[in-house]
């Protein structure tokens, strides 16, 4: 007997003799999945010699050639060909997650950490739609990501097939590149364009691949990365640099505001600040721009910042804003401003500026430094130093180690002392972010991961897993609330499965505490913000990891030390006071 395999459902059809399959009518269909006769391939040695590469093989090989190292996802019916190609390719790592939103969050975190894309992959329909929250996080925070979705067979598109949705339209608003791969020809080029767009335009590229296309023969050659990506804009003109320098030289009370886009220029920012004796204020995402105990650092600006930073900005006569997007939470005021950003659309986004410099901050600031005059402003810095000392005294007085349940201020103080100087800290969204921004003193050697513009709960744990994959020799700490953690708590099983020793500290106040506070501030009754309590430490043990419960302040330091020294995934469940300053 001769065997034929359906490339759609992998059914092996053996009920024919030599030559009989060709005599079947063209509209004959697979008895299992109803695919047309054209979806079948003959299984014999001659066939296997001829079909040595599929579209999926070439697709994955092209990703590898362009430096993509991770694919996050859940296998499913419409991605079987792609998943099998990943299985056979030893140069890329597939990480199975428990929910597609986590796959997208993890890919977004890789993009934020490295500037290079990872892949999140999902099946057609619900898998694809589940990706969208994490992809929107990447899009808004300008993190390169490649989203790959399976699709129903090409002959079933538009027929209302099971799990068929219009995925091209679904991803259009979130993508900088959005393409359906309809056949073998051009497979490497579609991947190439997706990676180029993700890197150069700092966003999400989406590729949709129908199920039958994935198994088709493909003899296309993989294209090399070299010579395929041009460098971006690096420096503004000499005229505009000198104009900005003249404005800075005429200032009496300058303040440097550093955002996420300034992190790549941290050493130059500090050199500029020290040359002109200017204090440094960070946005929340730029919090690690310099060591937070540096004399020139005043803290974060905005609603999750410090009073000292806000007062320094209020008293300034010039803002030098580098790599900040002027979000409504940062609350940068309209003042005389010199602004630096790689994106021309960010220049004067909220307020007119005296000078706008378009380019990479790591290039622009070093070019600006020789043009500014060295200044000593002892009286100005002494005045700001007193503001900072008052702020630190306030923080110290709030971090009372005796109050029970534990106060967030004390929890952050203990973590501040305990985590490594080069730790990667992943934050979830909720009141834990407020306490971290206000009370945690970062080192410039530490990295911070968070869902910035989207502000999505559930980001913290998936991002921590991605960070540990990318930086296996660094300590990775996730600080989260019980609300955010419970949205993605199944991913702790992912940490255990892949032996990723992330350390999760849950500020467990049995509340959506930030929403509760907003209800009070805006005059609404406190309602539906209480959360059912959960034994998260017990959950960690049930998953095969380590769980530590803390409900007394005297236990916190030892519990933190034990967790950070463990070589396995750990959850520290800290019973926390949901009240702020009562």
PDB file of C-alpha atoms in Angstrom, residues 27 82 480 578:
ATOM      1  CA  UNK A  27     -12.599  17.859  -4.699  1.00  0.00           C
ATOM      2  CA  UNK A  82       6.002  25.918  13.484  1.00  0.00           C
ATOM      3  CA  UNK A 480       4.128  42.711  43.218  1.00  0.00           C
ATOM      4  CA  UNK A 578      -3.487  48.266  52.972  1.00  0.00           C
TER       5      UNK A 578
END
